[in-house]
Short mmCIF file of N, CA and C in Angstrom, two decimals:
data_model
loop_
_atom_site.label_atom_id
_atom_site.label_comp_id
_atom_site.label_asym_id
_atom_site.label_seq_id
_atom_site.Cartn_x
_atom_site.Cartn_y
_atom_site.Cartn_z
N MET A 17 -82.49 -34.11 -67.45
CA MET A 17 -82.02 -34.05 -68.92
C MET A 17 -80.40 -33.73 -69.14
N SER A 18 -80.08 -34.27 -70.38
CA SER A 18 -79.18 -34.31 -70.59
C SER A 18 -77.62 -32.86 -70.21
N THR A 19 -76.32 -33.40 -70.51
CA THR A 19 -75.25 -32.46 -70.00
C THR A 19 -75.50 -32.34 -71.45
N ALA A 20 -75.50 -32.01 -72.43
CA ALA A 20 -75.04 -31.93 -73.80
C ALA A 20 -77.10 -30.17 -73.67
N ALA A 21 -78.47 -30.75 -73.13
CA ALA A 21 -78.82 -29.73 -73.13
C ALA A 21 -78.39 -28.72 -72.31
N LEU A 22 -77.88 -29.02 -71.30
CA LEU A 22 -77.32 -28.48 -70.21
C LEU A 22 -76.73 -27.51 -70.39
N ILE A 23 -75.88 -28.23 -70.99
CA ILE A 23 -74.47 -26.63 -71.53
C ILE A 23 -75.11 -25.77 -72.31
N HIS A 24 -75.97 -26.44 -73.89
CA HIS A 24 -76.28 -25.39 -74.83
C HIS A 24 -76.79 -24.53 -74.41
N LEU A 25 -78.93 -25.74 -73.17
CA LEU A 25 -79.36 -23.69 -72.83
C LEU A 25 -77.80 -22.64 -71.71
N VAL A 26 -77.00 -23.32 -70.91
CA VAL A 26 -76.17 -22.55 -69.85
C VAL A 26 -75.90 -21.55 -70.96
N ARG A 27 -74.82 -22.18 -72.27
CA ARG A 27 -74.33 -20.74 -72.46
C ARG A 27 -75.21 -19.76 -74.46
N LYS A 28 -76.32 -20.57 -74.35
CA LYS A 28 -77.64 -20.18 -75.36
C LYS A 28 -78.60 -18.49 -74.37
N GLY A 29 -78.24 -19.18 -72.80
CA GLY A 29 -79.20 -18.38 -72.24
C GLY A 29 -79.35 -17.47 -71.71
N GLY A 30 -79.89 -16.30 -71.37
CA GLY A 30 -78.83 -15.40 -70.69
C GLY A 30 -78.64 -15.77 -69.26
N TYR A 31 -78.38 -14.23 -69.04
CA TYR A 31 -77.50 -13.80 -67.07
C TYR A 31 -78.77 -14.99 -66.20
N GLN A 32 -80.25 -14.20 -66.56
CA GLN A 32 -81.20 -14.71 -66.11
C GLN A 32 -81.09 -17.38 -65.47
N VAL A 33 -80.75 -17.12 -67.08
CA VAL A 33 -80.69 -18.73 -66.81
C VAL A 33 -79.77 -19.44 -66.30
N ARG A 34 -79.00 -18.47 -66.34
CA ARG A 34 -77.00 -19.58 -65.91
C ARG A 34 -77.03 -19.07 -64.50
N ARG A 35 -77.58 -18.29 -63.93
CA ARG A 35 -78.33 -19.04 -62.47
C ARG A 35 -79.35 -18.99 -62.19
N ALA A 36 -80.31 -18.54 -62.37
CA ALA A 36 -80.76 -20.35 -62.24
C ALA A 36 -80.40 -21.64 -62.09
N LEU A 37 -79.09 -21.77 -63.57
CA LEU A 37 -78.95 -22.90 -63.19
C LEU A 37 -78.44 -23.22 -62.37
N LEU A 38 -77.34 -21.96 -60.75
CA LEU A 38 -76.40 -22.79 -60.36
C LEU A 38 -76.88 -22.74 -59.95
N THR A 39 -77.81 -21.59 -59.06
CA THR A 39 -77.99 -21.75 -57.88
C THR A 39 -79.62 -23.03 -57.50
N SER A 40 -80.14 -23.25 -58.55
CA SER A 40 -81.04 -24.79 -58.72
C SER A 40 -80.60 -25.62 -57.53
N ARG A 41 -81.84 -25.96 -56.21
CA ARG A 41 -82.07 -27.00 -55.54
C ARG A 41 -81.39 -28.05 -55.96
N LEU A 42 -82.41 -27.78 -57.92
CA LEU A 42 -81.58 -29.21 -58.50
C LEU A 42 -80.87 -30.07 -58.09
N LEU A 43 -79.66 -28.55 -59.54
CA LEU A 43 -78.17 -29.02 -59.51
C LEU A 43 -77.59 -29.11 -57.78
N GLN A 44 -77.74 -28.30 -57.25
CA GLN A 44 -77.18 -29.36 -55.90
C GLN A 44 -77.25 -29.95 -54.74
N ASP A 45 -78.32 -31.21 -54.90
CA ASP A 45 -78.82 -32.07 -54.66
C ASP A 45 -78.13 -33.00 -55.44
N GLU A 46 -78.36 -32.77 -57.30
CA GLU A 46 -78.00 -34.24 -57.28
C GLU A 46 -76.40 -34.74 -57.23
N LYS A 47 -76.20 -35.60 -57.57
CA LYS A 47 -74.94 -36.79 -56.93
C LYS A 47 -74.10 -36.42 -58.74
N ARG A 48 -73.27 -36.33 -58.73
CA ARG A 48 -72.57 -35.28 -59.79
C ARG A 48 -71.73 -36.31 -60.18
N PRO A 49 -71.55 -37.30 -61.07
CA PRO A 49 -70.53 -38.48 -61.46
C PRO A 49 -69.19 -37.90 -61.95
N THR A 50 -68.08 -38.88 -61.51
CA THR A 50 -66.61 -37.91 -61.23
C THR A 50 -66.11 -38.20 -62.03
N VAL A 51 -65.33 -36.93 -63.08
CA VAL A 51 -64.15 -37.16 -64.11
C VAL A 51 -63.11 -37.23 -63.71
N GLU A 52 -62.57 -38.72 -64.80
CA GLU A 52 -61.40 -38.95 -64.81
C GLU A 52 -60.46 -38.39 -66.11
N CYS A 53 -59.68 -38.90 -66.44
CA CYS A 53 -58.86 -38.55 -67.61
C CYS A 53 -57.38 -39.92 -67.91
N TYR A 54 -58.35 -40.66 -68.34
CA TYR A 54 -57.08 -41.11 -68.30
C TYR A 54 -55.65 -40.96 -69.81
N SER A 55 -54.81 -41.56 -69.85
CA SER A 55 -53.74 -41.32 -70.35
C SER A 55 -53.56 -42.60 -71.60
N SER A 56 -52.23 -42.36 -72.32
CA SER A 56 -51.43 -43.22 -72.89
C SER A 56 -50.21 -43.95 -71.59
N THR A 57 -50.24 -43.04 -70.72
CA THR A 57 -49.26 -43.15 -69.37
C THR A 57 -49.41 -43.15 -68.20
N SER A 58 -48.78 -44.16 -67.89
CA SER A 58 -49.36 -44.09 -66.39
C SER A 58 -48.39 -43.62 -66.17
N GLU A 59 -47.62 -42.52 -65.97
CA GLU A 59 -46.61 -41.61 -65.21
C GLU A 59 -47.52 -39.96 -65.08
N ARG A 60 -46.86 -39.45 -63.32
CA ARG A 60 -47.88 -38.63 -62.89
C ARG A 60 -47.52 -37.26 -64.58
N ARG A 61 -49.11 -36.61 -63.79
CA ARG A 61 -47.95 -35.32 -64.82
C ARG A 61 -48.20 -33.97 -64.27
N ALA A 62 -47.72 -33.36 -63.31
CA ALA A 62 -47.33 -32.23 -62.74
C ALA A 62 -48.61 -30.64 -63.23
N SER A 63 -48.98 -30.09 -62.67
CA SER A 63 -50.05 -29.43 -63.49
C SER A 63 -49.37 -28.58 -62.24
N ARG A 64 -50.57 -27.46 -62.73
CA ARG A 64 -51.15 -26.21 -62.22
C ARG A 64 -51.34 -26.69 -60.74
N PHE A 65 -52.63 -26.98 -60.14
CA PHE A 65 -53.46 -27.97 -59.07
C PHE A 65 -52.73 -29.19 -58.68
N ASP A 66 -51.52 -30.34 -59.44
CA ASP A 66 -50.62 -30.27 -58.55
C ASP A 66 -49.09 -30.70 -59.12
N PRO A 67 -48.70 -29.64 -58.10
CA PRO A 67 -47.44 -28.95 -59.21
C PRO A 67 -46.79 -30.61 -58.99
N ASP A 68 -46.48 -30.51 -58.03
CA ASP A 68 -45.82 -32.15 -57.56
C ASP A 68 -45.51 -33.53 -58.30
N GLY A 69 -47.30 -33.39 -59.31
CA GLY A 69 -47.25 -34.59 -59.33
C GLY A 69 -47.86 -35.50 -58.29
N SER A 70 -47.77 -35.14 -57.27
CA SER A 70 -48.23 -36.30 -55.66
C SER A 70 -49.30 -36.88 -55.98
N GLY A 71 -49.76 -36.54 -56.68
CA GLY A 71 -51.33 -36.57 -56.85
C GLY A 71 -52.93 -35.95 -55.32
N ARG A 72 -51.63 -34.77 -54.84
CA ARG A 72 -52.83 -34.16 -53.83
C ARG A 72 -52.47 -32.77 -54.08
N PRO A 73 -54.14 -31.71 -53.91
CA PRO A 73 -53.95 -30.88 -54.59
C PRO A 73 -52.86 -29.64 -53.87
N ALA A 74 -52.83 -28.43 -54.80
CA ALA A 74 -51.80 -27.59 -53.31
C ALA A 74 -52.75 -26.60 -52.81
N THR A 75 -51.60 -26.39 -51.93
CA THR A 75 -53.19 -26.22 -51.35
C THR A 75 -52.17 -24.57 -51.27
N TRP A 76 -53.84 -23.69 -50.41
CA TRP A 76 -53.80 -22.09 -50.62
C TRP A 76 -54.25 -21.84 -49.23
N ASP A 77 -53.19 -21.07 -48.47
CA ASP A 77 -53.17 -20.46 -46.79
C ASP A 77 -53.87 -19.57 -46.71
N THR A 78 -53.95 -18.89 -45.79
CA THR A 78 -55.55 -18.14 -45.48
C THR A 78 -55.12 -16.17 -46.56
N PHE A 79 -54.18 -16.00 -46.92
CA PHE A 79 -53.58 -14.86 -47.53
C PHE A 79 -54.45 -15.49 -48.66
N GLY A 80 -54.51 -16.08 -49.86
CA GLY A 80 -55.07 -17.00 -50.76
C GLY A 80 -53.63 -17.24 -51.69
N ILE A 81 -51.99 -17.74 -51.29
CA ILE A 81 -50.64 -18.13 -51.26
C ILE A 81 -50.65 -19.70 -51.13
N TRP A 82 -49.49 -19.97 -52.60
CA TRP A 82 -49.79 -21.19 -52.51
C TRP A 82 -48.60 -21.18 -51.19
N ASP A 83 -49.26 -22.04 -50.28
CA ASP A 83 -48.69 -22.04 -48.30
C ASP A 83 -47.46 -22.96 -49.35
N ASN A 84 -47.32 -23.82 -49.35
CA ASN A 84 -45.84 -24.22 -49.98
C ASN A 84 -45.44 -24.21 -51.35
N ARG A 85 -45.10 -22.70 -52.46
CA ARG A 85 -44.71 -22.60 -53.19
C ARG A 85 -43.92 -21.70 -52.79
N ILE A 86 -43.88 -20.63 -51.45
CA ILE A 86 -43.61 -19.84 -50.88
C ILE A 86 -42.21 -19.37 -50.81
N ASP A 87 -41.31 -20.41 -50.92
CA ASP A 87 -39.89 -20.01 -51.70
C ASP A 87 -39.77 -20.72 -52.54
N GLU A 88 -40.76 -20.58 -53.61
CA GLU A 88 -40.17 -20.49 -55.34
C GLU A 88 -39.49 -19.48 -55.80
N PRO A 89 -38.23 -19.41 -56.46
CA PRO A 89 -37.75 -18.01 -56.92
C PRO A 89 -38.35 -17.75 -58.32
N ILE A 90 -38.30 -16.84 -57.90
CA ILE A 90 -39.27 -15.16 -59.69
C ILE A 90 -38.39 -16.10 -60.46
N LEU A 91 -38.40 -16.39 -60.99
CA LEU A 91 -37.49 -15.93 -63.00
C LEU A 91 -38.16 -15.31 -64.14
N LEU A 92 -37.41 -14.70 -63.97
CA LEU A 92 -36.87 -13.33 -64.52
C LEU A 92 -36.21 -13.53 -66.47
N PRO A 93 -36.49 -12.79 -67.16
CA PRO A 93 -36.34 -12.85 -67.44
C PRO A 93 -34.08 -12.58 -67.70
N PRO A 94 -33.39 -12.86 -68.23
CA PRO A 94 -30.86 -13.24 -67.84
C PRO A 94 -31.42 -11.26 -69.04
N SER A 95 -31.51 -10.49 -69.01
CA SER A 95 -31.74 -9.21 -69.67
C SER A 95 -32.25 -8.69 -68.46
N ILE A 96 -32.86 -8.87 -67.70
CA ILE A 96 -33.32 -7.86 -65.98
C ILE A 96 -32.44 -7.99 -64.95
N LYS A 97 -31.81 -7.39 -65.35
CA LYS A 97 -31.67 -6.60 -63.55
C LYS A 97 -31.94 -7.40 -62.10
N TYR A 98 -31.43 -7.89 -61.82
CA TYR A 98 -32.17 -7.56 -59.90
C TYR A 98 -32.29 -6.02 -59.64
N GLY A 99 -33.75 -5.94 -59.33
CA GLY A 99 -33.40 -4.49 -57.93
C GLY A 99 -33.29 -2.49 -59.56
N THR A 100 -33.14 -3.24 -60.70
CA THR A 100 -33.56 -2.04 -61.36
C THR A 100 -34.10 -1.97 -61.82
N PRO A 101 -35.36 -1.09 -61.87
CA PRO A 101 -36.30 -0.26 -62.63
C PRO A 101 -36.48 -0.53 -63.66
N ILE A 102 -37.86 -1.17 -64.39
CA ILE A 102 -37.38 -0.93 -65.96
C ILE A 102 -39.13 -1.48 -65.80
N PRO A 103 -39.32 -0.18 -66.92
CA PRO A 103 -38.42 1.12 -67.41
C PRO A 103 -38.35 2.16 -65.57
N LYS A 104 -36.60 3.36 -66.34
CA LYS A 104 -37.13 4.55 -65.38
C LYS A 104 -38.70 5.28 -65.52
N VAL A 105 -39.01 5.03 -63.37
CA VAL A 105 -40.10 5.00 -63.65
C VAL A 105 -40.25 7.03 -63.21
N SER A 106 -39.87 7.98 -63.90
CA SER A 106 -39.57 9.61 -63.23
C SER A 106 -41.12 10.00 -62.15
N LEU A 107 -40.07 9.83 -60.84
CA LEU A 107 -41.25 10.16 -60.18
C LEU A 107 -42.29 10.90 -59.84
N SER A 108 -42.22 12.30 -61.07
CA SER A 108 -42.33 13.24 -61.32
C SER A 108 -44.53 12.22 -61.97
N ASN A 109 -44.75 11.08 -62.64
CA ASN A 109 -45.53 10.50 -62.78
C ASN A 109 -46.62 9.96 -62.15
N VAL A 110 -45.69 9.59 -60.71
CA VAL A 110 -46.64 9.16 -60.15
C VAL A 110 -47.27 9.60 -59.07
N GLY A 111 -48.96 9.27 -59.18
CA GLY A 111 -49.33 9.56 -58.63
C GLY A 111 -51.02 8.29 -57.12
N CYS A 112 -51.81 8.61 -56.55
CA CYS A 112 -52.94 7.47 -55.86
C CYS A 112 -53.59 8.36 -56.30
N ALA A 113 -54.51 6.78 -56.03
CA ALA A 113 -55.38 7.41 -55.80
C ALA A 113 -57.45 6.19 -55.02
N SER A 114 -57.65 6.79 -54.38
CA SER A 114 -58.25 5.67 -52.70
C SER A 114 -59.80 6.53 -53.29
N HIS A 115 -60.71 4.80 -52.56
CA HIS A 115 -62.47 5.55 -53.03
C HIS A 115 -62.09 5.14 -51.37
N ILE A 116 -63.13 5.23 -50.27
CA ILE A 116 -63.44 5.11 -48.98
C ILE A 116 -64.33 3.64 -49.16
N GLY A 117 -64.93 3.46 -49.28
CA GLY A 117 -66.18 3.46 -49.98
C GLY A 117 -67.73 3.51 -48.86
N LYS A 118 -68.20 3.48 -48.00
CA LYS A 118 -68.84 3.41 -46.76
C LYS A 118 -68.53 4.03 -45.93
N ARG A 119 -66.98 3.84 -45.48
CA ARG A 119 -67.07 4.92 -44.66
C ARG A 119 -66.33 5.94 -43.67
N LYS A 120 -66.75 7.08 -43.46
CA LYS A 120 -66.20 7.67 -43.18
C LYS A 120 -65.45 7.98 -43.23
N GLU A 121 -63.98 7.91 -43.17
CA GLU A 121 -62.87 8.73 -43.77
C GLU A 121 -62.01 7.29 -43.64
N ASN A 122 -60.92 8.32 -44.24
CA ASN A 122 -59.60 6.95 -44.66
C ASN A 122 -59.22 6.84 -44.36
N GLU A 123 -58.83 5.80 -44.08
CA GLU A 123 -57.69 4.43 -43.09
C GLU A 123 -56.53 4.43 -43.69
N ASP A 124 -56.50 4.30 -45.35
CA ASP A 124 -55.57 3.83 -46.13
C ASP A 124 -54.06 4.84 -46.36
N ARG A 125 -53.35 5.38 -46.22
CA ARG A 125 -52.23 5.97 -46.34
C ARG A 125 -51.25 5.45 -47.70
N PHE A 126 -49.66 6.00 -47.78
CA PHE A 126 -49.33 6.06 -49.34
C PHE A 126 -48.47 6.86 -48.88
N ASP A 127 -47.16 5.86 -49.52
CA ASP A 127 -45.95 7.37 -50.16
C ASP A 127 -45.15 6.43 -50.79
N TYR A 128 -44.31 6.98 -51.43
CA TYR A 128 -43.02 6.93 -52.23
C TYR A 128 -41.42 7.76 -52.32
N ALA A 129 -40.76 7.31 -53.22
CA ALA A 129 -39.64 7.92 -53.48
C ALA A 129 -38.39 7.03 -53.65
N GLN A 130 -37.96 7.83 -54.23
CA GLN A 130 -36.54 7.63 -55.04
C GLN A 130 -35.28 7.20 -54.03
N LEU A 131 -35.35 6.29 -52.99
CA LEU A 131 -34.25 6.18 -52.28
C LEU A 131 -32.54 6.40 -52.84
N THR A 132 -32.54 5.67 -53.60
CA THR A 132 -30.75 5.59 -54.16
C THR A 132 -31.38 5.36 -55.97
N GLU A 133 -30.33 5.57 -57.15
CA GLU A 133 -30.55 6.08 -58.54
C GLU A 133 -31.47 4.88 -59.01
N ASP A 134 -31.09 3.66 -59.01
CA ASP A 134 -31.99 2.26 -59.34
C ASP A 134 -32.64 1.78 -58.34
N VAL A 135 -32.93 2.76 -57.24
CA VAL A 135 -34.10 2.12 -56.27
C VAL A 135 -35.22 3.17 -55.97
N LEU A 136 -36.82 2.69 -56.12
CA LEU A 136 -37.75 3.51 -55.94
C LEU A 136 -38.38 3.25 -54.92
N TYR A 137 -39.19 3.02 -54.05
CA TYR A 137 -40.18 2.34 -53.35
C TYR A 137 -41.40 3.37 -52.80
N PHE A 138 -42.37 2.38 -53.27
CA PHE A 138 -43.57 2.29 -53.53
C PHE A 138 -43.95 1.72 -52.55
N ALA A 139 -45.53 2.74 -51.23
CA ALA A 139 -45.36 1.68 -50.69
C ALA A 139 -47.57 2.54 -50.40
N VAL A 140 -48.57 1.36 -49.96
CA VAL A 140 -49.48 1.77 -48.92
C VAL A 140 -50.19 0.85 -48.28
N TYR A 141 -50.15 1.04 -47.03
CA TYR A 141 -49.93 0.42 -45.46
C TYR A 141 -51.98 1.11 -45.17
N ASP A 142 -52.17 -0.04 -45.21
CA ASP A 142 -54.01 -0.64 -45.49
C ASP A 142 -54.23 0.24 -43.96
N GLY A 143 -54.86 0.89 -43.24
CA GLY A 143 -55.48 0.98 -42.41
C GLY A 143 -56.59 0.65 -41.43
N HIS A 144 -56.44 -0.67 -41.79
CA HIS A 144 -57.52 -1.25 -42.00
C HIS A 144 -58.43 -1.66 -39.83
N GLY A 145 -59.50 -0.62 -39.27
CA GLY A 145 -59.22 -0.84 -38.12
C GLY A 145 -58.70 0.75 -36.71
N GLY A 146 -58.09 1.23 -38.01
CA GLY A 146 -57.74 2.70 -37.88
C GLY A 146 -55.84 3.46 -38.25
N VAL A 147 -56.96 4.10 -37.83
CA VAL A 147 -55.45 4.94 -38.92
C VAL A 147 -53.76 5.26 -37.79
N ALA A 148 -53.56 4.50 -37.02
CA ALA A 148 -53.12 4.67 -35.93
C ALA A 148 -50.72 4.12 -37.15
N ALA A 149 -51.20 2.50 -37.41
CA ALA A 149 -50.25 2.07 -37.19
C ALA A 149 -49.76 2.43 -39.46
N ALA A 150 -51.06 2.39 -40.22
CA ALA A 150 -50.67 3.36 -41.41
C ALA A 150 -50.11 4.28 -40.99
N ASP A 151 -50.38 5.50 -40.20
CA ASP A 151 -49.70 6.81 -40.46
C ASP A 151 -48.07 6.66 -39.72
N PHE A 152 -47.82 5.37 -39.07
CA PHE A 152 -46.61 5.20 -38.39
C PHE A 152 -45.72 4.28 -39.63
N CYS A 153 -46.04 4.37 -40.19
CA CYS A 153 -45.41 3.39 -41.59
C CYS A 153 -45.47 3.98 -42.83
N ALA A 154 -46.38 5.07 -42.55
CA ALA A 154 -46.15 5.63 -43.84
C ALA A 154 -45.00 6.89 -42.62
N LYS A 155 -44.85 7.68 -42.20
CA LYS A 155 -44.12 8.17 -41.85
C LYS A 155 -42.52 7.90 -41.39
N ASN A 156 -42.97 7.37 -41.24
CA ASN A 156 -40.95 6.28 -40.84
C ASN A 156 -40.36 4.66 -42.11
N MET A 157 -40.96 4.52 -42.37
CA MET A 157 -40.88 3.21 -43.67
C MET A 157 -39.59 3.85 -44.06
N GLU A 158 -39.76 4.42 -44.80
CA GLU A 158 -38.94 4.93 -45.68
C GLU A 158 -37.37 5.64 -44.23
N LYS A 159 -37.77 5.81 -43.91
CA LYS A 159 -35.75 6.49 -42.89
C LYS A 159 -35.40 4.69 -43.25
N TYR A 160 -36.63 3.64 -41.95
CA TYR A 160 -35.57 2.84 -41.76
C TYR A 160 -34.98 1.96 -43.20
N ILE A 161 -35.83 1.41 -44.51
CA ILE A 161 -35.41 1.18 -45.63
C ILE A 161 -33.56 1.46 -46.33
N LYS A 162 -34.01 2.68 -45.70
CA LYS A 162 -32.78 3.30 -45.79
C LYS A 162 -31.57 3.91 -45.96
N GLU A 163 -32.42 3.24 -43.80
CA GLU A 163 -31.17 2.94 -42.94
C GLU A 163 -30.46 1.60 -43.03
N PHE A 164 -30.80 0.50 -43.39
CA PHE A 164 -30.72 -0.44 -44.15
C PHE A 164 -30.38 -0.02 -45.49
N LEU A 165 -30.56 -0.15 -46.44
CA LEU A 165 -29.72 0.04 -47.69
C LEU A 165 -28.64 0.55 -46.90
N ALA A 166 -28.40 1.71 -47.68
CA ALA A 166 -26.78 1.87 -46.59
C ALA A 166 -25.46 0.98 -46.33
N GLN A 167 -26.28 -0.26 -45.34
CA GLN A 167 -25.52 -0.52 -44.73
C GLN A 167 -25.53 -2.65 -45.71
N GLU A 168 -26.53 -2.60 -46.90
CA GLU A 168 -26.51 -3.67 -47.61
C GLU A 168 -27.00 -3.42 -48.99
N GLU A 169 -26.63 -4.39 -49.96
CA GLU A 169 -27.00 -3.96 -51.66
C GLU A 169 -28.61 -4.85 -51.92
N ASN A 170 -28.35 -6.58 -50.74
CA ASN A 170 -29.55 -7.02 -51.39
C ASN A 170 -31.22 -6.87 -50.46
N LEU A 171 -32.21 -6.49 -51.20
CA LEU A 171 -32.67 -6.11 -51.35
C LEU A 171 -33.65 -6.40 -50.11
N GLU A 172 -33.55 -7.75 -50.04
CA GLU A 172 -34.84 -8.64 -50.26
C GLU A 172 -34.37 -8.92 -48.12
N ASN A 173 -32.75 -8.44 -47.56
CA ASN A 173 -32.78 -8.92 -46.53
C ASN A 173 -32.75 -7.15 -46.32
N VAL A 174 -33.17 -6.27 -47.12
CA VAL A 174 -33.61 -4.34 -46.83
C VAL A 174 -34.86 -4.83 -46.37
N LEU A 175 -35.23 -5.66 -47.01
CA LEU A 175 -36.66 -5.33 -46.73
C LEU A 175 -37.41 -5.81 -45.79
N ASN A 176 -36.42 -7.67 -45.00
CA ASN A 176 -36.78 -7.73 -44.32
C ASN A 176 -36.63 -7.22 -42.63
N ASN A 177 -34.97 -6.88 -42.45
CA ASN A 177 -34.58 -5.62 -41.67
C ASN A 177 -35.63 -4.69 -41.55
N ALA A 178 -36.10 -4.58 -42.56
CA ALA A 178 -36.25 -2.11 -41.80
C ALA A 178 -38.64 -2.93 -41.92
N PHE A 179 -38.65 -3.85 -42.06
CA PHE A 179 -39.93 -4.19 -41.41
C PHE A 179 -39.67 -4.85 -39.97
N LEU A 180 -38.83 -5.67 -39.67
CA LEU A 180 -39.11 -6.04 -38.52
C LEU A 180 -38.64 -4.84 -37.60
N GLU A 181 -37.50 -4.27 -37.97
CA GLU A 181 -37.23 -2.65 -36.73
C GLU A 181 -38.89 -1.58 -37.01
N ILE A 182 -39.81 -1.86 -38.11
CA ILE A 182 -40.74 -0.94 -37.82
C ILE A 182 -41.50 -1.96 -37.05
N ASN A 183 -42.01 -3.14 -36.88
CA ASN A 183 -42.41 -3.42 -36.17
C ASN A 183 -42.72 -3.06 -34.69
N ASN A 184 -40.81 -3.03 -34.56
CA ASN A 184 -40.52 -3.00 -32.86
C ASN A 184 -40.54 -1.69 -32.71
N ALA A 185 -40.40 -0.51 -33.97
CA ALA A 185 -40.64 0.64 -32.95
C ALA A 185 -42.21 1.29 -33.31
N TYR A 186 -42.97 -0.67 -33.78
CA TYR A 186 -43.96 0.58 -33.38
C TYR A 186 -44.85 0.28 -32.42
N GLU A 187 -44.41 -1.25 -32.11
CA GLU A 187 -45.12 -1.48 -30.45
C GLU A 187 -44.00 -0.45 -29.88
N ARG A 188 -43.63 0.17 -29.76
CA ARG A 188 -42.73 0.87 -28.97
C ARG A 188 -43.14 2.55 -28.12
N HIS A 189 -43.64 2.84 -29.66
CA HIS A 189 -44.11 3.81 -30.51
C HIS A 189 -46.59 3.53 -29.07
N ALA A 190 -46.04 2.51 -29.47
CA ALA A 190 -47.51 2.64 -28.84
C ALA A 190 -47.98 2.46 -28.06
N HIS A 191 -46.57 1.53 -27.35
CA HIS A 191 -46.99 1.02 -25.85
C HIS A 191 -46.98 2.96 -25.07
N LEU A 192 -45.50 3.57 -25.59
CA LEU A 192 -45.54 4.78 -25.33
C LEU A 192 -46.40 5.99 -25.20
N SER A 193 -47.13 5.89 -26.19
CA SER A 193 -49.38 6.34 -26.60
C SER A 193 -50.06 5.92 -25.54
N ALA A 194 -50.00 4.78 -25.48
CA ALA A 194 -50.64 4.36 -23.51
C ALA A 194 -51.05 4.97 -22.81
N ASP A 195 -48.72 4.63 -22.17
CA ASP A 195 -49.16 5.48 -21.35
C ASP A 195 -49.45 6.47 -20.74
N GLU A 196 -48.86 7.44 -21.96
CA GLU A 196 -49.57 9.01 -21.95
C GLU A 196 -50.58 9.31 -22.39
N LEU A 197 -51.74 8.32 -22.05
CA LEU A 197 -52.89 8.27 -21.90
C LEU A 197 -53.25 7.70 -20.35
N LEU A 198 -52.40 7.34 -20.15
CA LEU A 198 -52.56 5.98 -17.94
C LEU A 198 -51.44 7.83 -17.52
N LEU A 199 -51.44 9.08 -18.03
CA LEU A 199 -50.69 9.84 -17.23
C LEU A 199 -52.21 11.15 -16.69
N PRO A 200 -52.61 11.76 -15.60
CA PRO A 200 -53.03 13.01 -15.06
C PRO A 200 -52.44 14.45 -16.31
#
C-alpha cells in the first residue's frame, strides 16, 4: 500500500480503521524509512526537541519534566510583578472538587489561605498510599510558609525552606507516632 493511500485511509476511515492500522502487525514489523530534513544552510537550528542545537534530543526525567531545563527562568511579561496575584482572587470564590475513583476512601487533602495582602496559598496534597503525610501537610504547611514569609520576601526561598522544614517535622512526627505504637 502506498503512503498516500495509507494516509487517505487513516484520515477518511473511522475510529476502527485507525485503530486497526495502528495496532496492525504489518505496520509494527515493517521497516520504516528514516525521514531526513535538508535545508539550505548547514547551521544547526534549535527546536523544541533539540533546544540547544546539539543534535541530541532533550530528555525527560521520571516526572515528565525536561530534566536539563529545570533552571531556565520563567519569562513573564514585564507588567506582571513577581509574587502578585493577577487578577486578585477572593477566597470566597475558591473551592475544590475531588474524585476518588475506585478507592474506598479519599486520601487527598487540600488547603488554601491568604497569607499576606499579596500572597495566596493553594495546596493539594496527594495521599498516595495513605493519608498520614497528606493530613500532616494540610494541617501544618501554612504555618511553616507564614513563618518563613515573615523572615524573607523571596517566595522561592520561602517555599524551599518550608518544604524542608515540613519534611523534617513529619519525619519527627512519624517517628514519635511509631514509638507510641510500640509502648504498652
